GROMACS .gro file of C-alpha atoms in nm:
model
  245
    1ILE     CA    1   3.274  -2.335   1.341
    2ALA     CA    2   3.020  -2.559   1.502
    3GLY     CA    3   3.189  -2.889   1.505
    4ALA     CA    4   3.474  -2.704   1.716
    5LEU     CA    5   3.213  -2.556   1.992
    6TRP     CA    6   3.080  -2.879   2.016
    7ALA     CA    7   3.380  -3.027   2.067
    8LEU     CA    8   3.420  -2.767   2.349
    9ILE     CA    9   3.191  -2.982   2.540
   10PRO     CA   10   3.401  -3.317   2.589
   11GLY     CA   11   3.717  -3.099   2.592
   12ILE     CA   12   3.578  -2.888   2.913
   13LEU     CA   13   3.498  -3.211   3.091
   14LYS     CA   14   3.874  -3.342   3.010
   15ALA     CA   15   4.081  -3.044   3.113
   16THR     CA   16   3.873  -2.983   3.435
   17ARG     CA   17   3.720  -3.325   3.530
   18ASN     CA   18   3.924  -3.582   3.331
   19VAL     CA   19   3.649  -3.729   3.190
   20ASN     CA   20   3.711  -3.976   2.886
   21VAL     CA   21   3.709  -3.828   2.597
   22VAL     CA   22   3.564  -4.164   2.371
   23ILE     CA   23   3.289  -4.146   2.590
   24SER     CA   24   3.159  -3.768   2.633
   25GLY     CA   25   3.305  -3.776   2.235
   26ILE     CA   26   3.036  -4.060   2.163
   27MET     CA   27   2.740  -3.924   2.382
   28CYS     CA   28   2.824  -3.574   2.223
   29ASN     CA   29   2.812  -3.734   1.869
   30TYR     CA   30   2.455  -3.896   1.963
   31ILE     CA   31   2.345  -3.592   2.076
   32GLY     CA   32   2.476  -3.385   1.788
   33MET     CA   33   2.337  -3.622   1.565
   34LEU     CA   34   1.950  -3.590   1.700
   35LEU     CA   35   2.008  -3.185   1.691
   36VAL     CA   36   2.103  -3.181   1.375
   37ILE     CA   37   1.809  -3.442   1.264
   38GLN     CA   38   1.569  -3.147   1.405
   39GLY     CA   39   1.730  -2.907   1.245
   40ILE     CA   40   1.685  -3.091   0.908
   41LYS     CA   41   1.337  -3.124   0.969
   42ALA     CA   42   1.254  -2.756   0.981
   43THR     CA   43   1.462  -2.593   0.729
   44ILE     CA   44   1.530  -2.877   0.427
   45TYR     CA   45   1.358  -3.196   0.535
   46ASN     CA   46   1.257  -3.386   0.167
   47SER     CA   47   0.976  -3.612   0.302
   48THR     CA   48   0.922  -3.768   0.002
   49GLY     CA   49   1.283  -3.949   0.091
   50ALA     CA   50   1.284  -3.901   0.508
   51GLU     CA   51   1.593  -3.749   0.386
   52SER     CA   52   1.802  -3.379   0.300
   53TYR     CA   53   1.740  -3.159   0.023
   54ALA     CA   54   2.084  -3.245  -0.206
   55VAL     CA   55   2.268  -2.924  -0.280
   56SER     CA   56   2.238  -2.821  -0.643
   57LYS     CA   57   2.544  -2.787  -0.857
   58ALA     CA   58   2.491  -2.453  -0.807
   59ARG     CA   59   2.545  -2.432  -0.505
   60SER     CA   60   2.789  -2.704  -0.426
   61ILE     CA   61   3.192  -2.638  -0.371
   62PRO     CA   62   3.300  -2.578  -0.774
   63GLY     CA   63   3.474  -2.810  -0.980
   64PHE     CA   64   3.791  -2.588  -1.022
   65GLY     CA   65   3.930  -2.733  -1.386
   66LEU     CA   66   3.984  -3.101  -1.080
   67ASN     CA   67   3.659  -3.214  -1.232
   68GLN     CA   68   3.748  -3.242  -1.634
   69ILE     CA   69   4.083  -3.346  -1.534
   70PHE     CA   70   3.930  -3.683  -1.262
   71GLY     CA   71   3.530  -3.637  -1.330
   72ASP     CA   72   3.258  -3.481  -1.194
   73ARG     CA   73   3.290  -3.654  -0.811
   74VAL     CA   74   3.654  -3.441  -0.798
   75ASN     CA   75   3.670  -3.072  -0.701
   76LEU     CA   76   3.788  -2.846  -0.469
   77GLY     CA   77   3.703  -2.957  -0.140
   78ILE     CA   78   4.014  -3.225  -0.176
   79ILE     CA   79   4.247  -2.879  -0.245
   80ILE     CA   80   4.057  -2.810   0.120
   81ALA     CA   81   4.156  -3.071   0.213
   82ILE     CA   82   4.540  -3.107   0.165
   83LEU     CA   83   4.579  -2.802   0.187
   84LEU     CA   84   4.441  -2.832   0.546
   85CYS     CA   85   4.625  -3.121   0.675
   86VAL     CA   86   4.956  -2.948   0.553
   87LEU     CA   87   4.840  -2.656   0.764
   88ALA     CA   88   4.807  -2.911   1.084
   89TRP     CA   89   5.173  -3.047   0.972
   90PHE     CA   90   5.322  -2.653   1.006
   91ILE     CA   91   5.152  -2.623   1.304
   92MET     CA   92   5.251  -2.944   1.474
   93ASN     CA   93   5.604  -2.952   1.403
   94LYS     CA   94   5.698  -2.589   1.331
   95THR     CA   95   5.544  -2.361   1.568
   96THR     CA   96   5.555  -2.335   1.971
   97PHE     CA   97   5.222  -2.384   1.962
   98GLY     CA   98   5.232  -2.726   1.806
   99TYR     CA   99   5.525  -2.776   2.046
  100GLU     CA  100   5.290  -2.792   2.360
  101LEU     CA  101   5.006  -2.986   2.204
  102LYS     CA  102   5.229  -3.282   2.166
  103ALA     CA  103   5.433  -3.201   2.487
  104CYS     CA  104   5.068  -3.200   2.647
  105GLY     CA  105   4.934  -3.501   2.451
  106PHE     CA  106   5.236  -3.760   2.557
  107ASN     CA  107   5.292  -3.616   2.906
  108LYS     CA  108   5.038  -3.354   3.078
  109ASP     CA  109   5.214  -3.341   3.390
  110ALA     CA  110   5.575  -3.306   3.281
  111ALA     CA  111   5.403  -3.021   3.026
  112ARG     CA  112   5.281  -2.887   3.304
  113TYR     CA  113   5.593  -2.864   3.538
  114ALA     CA  114   5.762  -2.743   3.202
  115GLY     CA  115   5.533  -2.414   3.235
  116MET     CA  116   5.250  -2.498   2.999
  117ASN     CA  117   4.940  -2.461   3.013
  118GLU     CA  118   4.808  -2.801   2.988
  119LYS     CA  119   4.452  -2.778   3.034
  120LYS     CA  120   4.413  -2.480   2.774
  121CYS     CA  121   4.640  -2.691   2.494
  122ILE     CA  122   4.398  -3.009   2.570
  123VAL     CA  123   4.068  -2.734   2.538
  124LEU     CA  124   4.236  -2.612   2.207
  125ALA     CA  125   4.280  -2.944   2.103
  126LEU     CA  126   3.955  -3.096   2.113
  127MET     CA  127   3.823  -2.806   1.962
  128ILE     CA  128   4.096  -2.790   1.626
  129SER     CA  129   3.976  -3.142   1.612
  130GLY     CA  130   3.600  -3.013   1.573
  131PHE     CA  131   3.659  -2.746   1.370
  132PHE     CA  132   3.838  -3.010   1.148
  133ALA     CA  133   3.578  -3.284   1.192
  134GLY     CA  134   3.287  -2.972   1.076
  135ILE     CA  135   3.469  -2.911   0.755
  136GLY     CA  136   3.452  -3.276   0.664
  137GLY     CA  137   3.154  -3.293   0.710
  138ALA     CA  138   3.073  -2.976   0.505
  139LEU     CA  139   3.246  -3.075   0.212
  140THR     CA  140   3.145  -3.387   0.208
  141TYR     CA  141   2.778  -3.266   0.177
  142LEU     CA  142   2.865  -2.949  -0.051
  143CYS     CA  143   3.033  -3.194  -0.302
  144GLY     CA  144   2.791  -3.172  -0.568
  145THR     CA  145   2.716  -3.525  -0.634
  146GLY     CA  146   2.363  -3.517  -0.449
  147LYS     CA  147   2.451  -3.674  -0.135
  148THR     CA  148   2.213  -3.620   0.128
  149LEU     CA  149   2.140  -3.644   0.499
  150PRO     CA  150   1.937  -3.935   0.586
  151ILE     CA  151   1.689  -3.883   0.907
  152THR     CA  152   1.789  -4.202   1.066
  153GLU     CA  153   1.941  -4.232   1.380
  154THR     CA  154   2.251  -4.343   1.314
  155LEU     CA  155   2.625  -4.174   1.310
  156PRO     CA  156   2.740  -4.177   0.947
  157ASN     CA  157   3.014  -4.422   0.877
  158GLU     CA  158   3.272  -4.092   0.752
  159GLY     CA  159   3.327  -3.987   1.124
  160TRP     CA  160   3.477  -4.407   1.212
  161ASN     CA  161   3.642  -4.404   0.917
  162GLY     CA  162   3.898  -4.157   1.093
  163ILE     CA  163   4.023  -4.417   1.355
  164PRO     CA  164   4.148  -4.611   1.115
  165VAL     CA  165   4.284  -4.338   0.825
  166ALA     CA  166   4.534  -4.218   1.154
  167LEU     CA  167   4.599  -4.503   1.255
  168LEU     CA  168   4.721  -4.568   0.863
  169GLY     CA  169   4.912  -4.191   0.906
  170PHE     CA  170   5.079  -4.265   1.253
  171SER     CA  171   4.875  -3.953   1.329
  172ASN     CA  172   5.140  -3.773   1.057
  173PRO     CA  173   4.877  -3.509   0.860
  174ILE     CA  174   5.073  -3.589   0.548
  175GLY     CA  175   5.073  -3.907   0.643
  176CYS     CA  176   4.651  -3.904   0.666
  177ILE     CA  177   4.629  -3.766   0.336
  178PHE     CA  178   4.811  -4.101   0.187
  179ALA     CA  179   4.545  -4.295   0.416
  180ALA     CA  180   4.237  -4.133   0.393
  181LEU     CA  181   4.288  -4.132   0.048
  182PHE     CA  182   4.357  -4.552   0.044
  183ILE     CA  183   4.011  -4.634   0.300
  184GLY     CA  184   3.829  -4.381   0.061
  185TYR     CA  185   3.952  -4.658  -0.253
  186MET     CA  186   3.847  -4.892  -0.083
  187ASN     CA  187   3.534  -4.812   0.034
  188VAL     CA  188   3.395  -4.698  -0.364
  189GLY     CA  189   3.569  -5.032  -0.457
  190GLY     CA  190   3.312  -5.225  -0.218
  191ASN     CA  191   3.007  -5.032  -0.338
  192TYR     CA  192   3.104  -5.162  -0.700
  193MET     CA  193   3.169  -5.496  -0.539
  194GLN     CA  194   2.821  -5.540  -0.450
  195ALA     CA  195   2.741  -5.589  -0.901
  196LEU     CA  196   2.919  -5.875  -0.895
  197ASN     CA  197   2.752  -6.047  -0.552
  198ILE     CA  198   3.052  -5.987  -0.397
  199ALA     CA  199   2.891  -5.918   0.041
  200ILE     CA  200   3.053  -5.530   0.079
  201GLU     CA  201   3.067  -5.644   0.449
  202VAL     CA  202   3.425  -5.783   0.287
  203ILE     CA  203   3.564  -5.422   0.285
  204ASP     CA  204   3.469  -5.410   0.614
  205ILE     CA  205   3.612  -5.695   0.746
  206ILE     CA  206   3.989  -5.571   0.492
  207VAL     CA  207   3.995  -5.257   0.689
  208ALA     CA  208   3.943  -5.390   1.006
  209VAL     CA  209   4.278  -5.650   0.957
  210ILE     CA  210   4.424  -5.361   0.849
  211ILE     CA  211   4.395  -5.147   1.145
  212TYR     CA  212   4.532  -5.467   1.392
  213PHE     CA  213   4.835  -5.525   1.165
  214ALA     CA  214   4.861  -5.122   1.216
  215SER     CA  215   4.847  -5.088   1.599
  216PHE     CA  216   5.050  -5.418   1.574
  217THR     CA  217   5.342  -5.243   1.408
  218LEU     CA  218   5.303  -4.965   1.685
  219PHE     CA  219   5.345  -5.248   1.947
  220ILE     CA  220   5.600  -5.394   1.780
  221LYS     CA  221   5.761  -5.047   1.757
  222ALA     CA  222   5.761  -4.979   2.120
  223LEU     CA  223   5.904  -5.297   2.213
  224LEU     CA  224   6.220  -5.250   2.027
  225GLU     CA  225   6.241  -4.876   2.172
  226ARG     CA  226   6.203  -4.990   2.507
  227TYR     CA  227   6.496  -5.322   2.344
  228GLN     CA  228   6.707  -5.067   2.278
  229ARG     CA  229   6.683  -4.838   2.600
  230ASN     CA  230   6.743  -5.127   2.807
  231LYS     CA  231   7.055  -5.206   2.568
  232LYS     CA  232   7.173  -4.866   2.626
  233ARG     CA  233   7.119  -4.849   2.983
  234LYS     CA  234   7.294  -5.173   3.026
  235ALA     CA  235   7.644  -5.022   2.889
  236GLU     CA  236   7.641  -4.725   3.040
  237MET     CA  237   7.649  -4.968   3.333
  238GLN     CA  238   7.914  -5.146   3.248
  239ASN     CA  239   8.114  -4.838   3.122
  240GLU     CA  240   8.073  -4.678   3.502
  241GLY     CA  241   8.171  -5.007   3.626
  242GLY     CA  242   8.523  -5.077   3.438
  243LYS     CA  243   8.566  -4.688   3.543
  244THR     CA  244   8.511  -4.736   3.912
  245GLU     CA  245   8.754  -5.074   3.893
   0.00000   0.00000   0.00000
């Protein structure tokens, strides 16, 4: 809920003043980060490590039997994440609300001409994204692996990792499940590679290359679609010319 309410700010700015969501979102990220730091210091601050206290096993997300199959690091959180992705796919592809969101995303002027409230769709889209971000942060902190929130003025990598996940998943909620597993394995593998004196930055390089190639496929796809449209238009013009003669 806090994530949804926080994302309401860039949503309103985009809907009413057409402020770039990347700029307003990053600014809100840093403001939110500083507010969270103040909240940690006031409530769950561990002064010996300049971080928050870790969530105890008794209060973390239950394993639901998955921890006995896959190990202590797997719990009910992964089921919640997958179900949310499936829910997002269903809403976007099987409901009128999802159709309106996609229509506004493709062309808000055309959506407004069709009678849709594009401002409401923009605000709700940002709030939904903030809701998912909040759920992701809660699952990360409550997973029972001893993870803490450090008191440092740097944004966590989990948020930035959402960008390559969305690119690799082609902005499809189901595709993002597999893309997130892939990026997650890359990051965890990078941590273990340090034991072999391999720089962890190698993982960042590999992920960056993957992002570039994923973006390049979108570029190629756009070129092919443009070529098909031009080819179809020329064929229609030739047919019309033949009928006229």
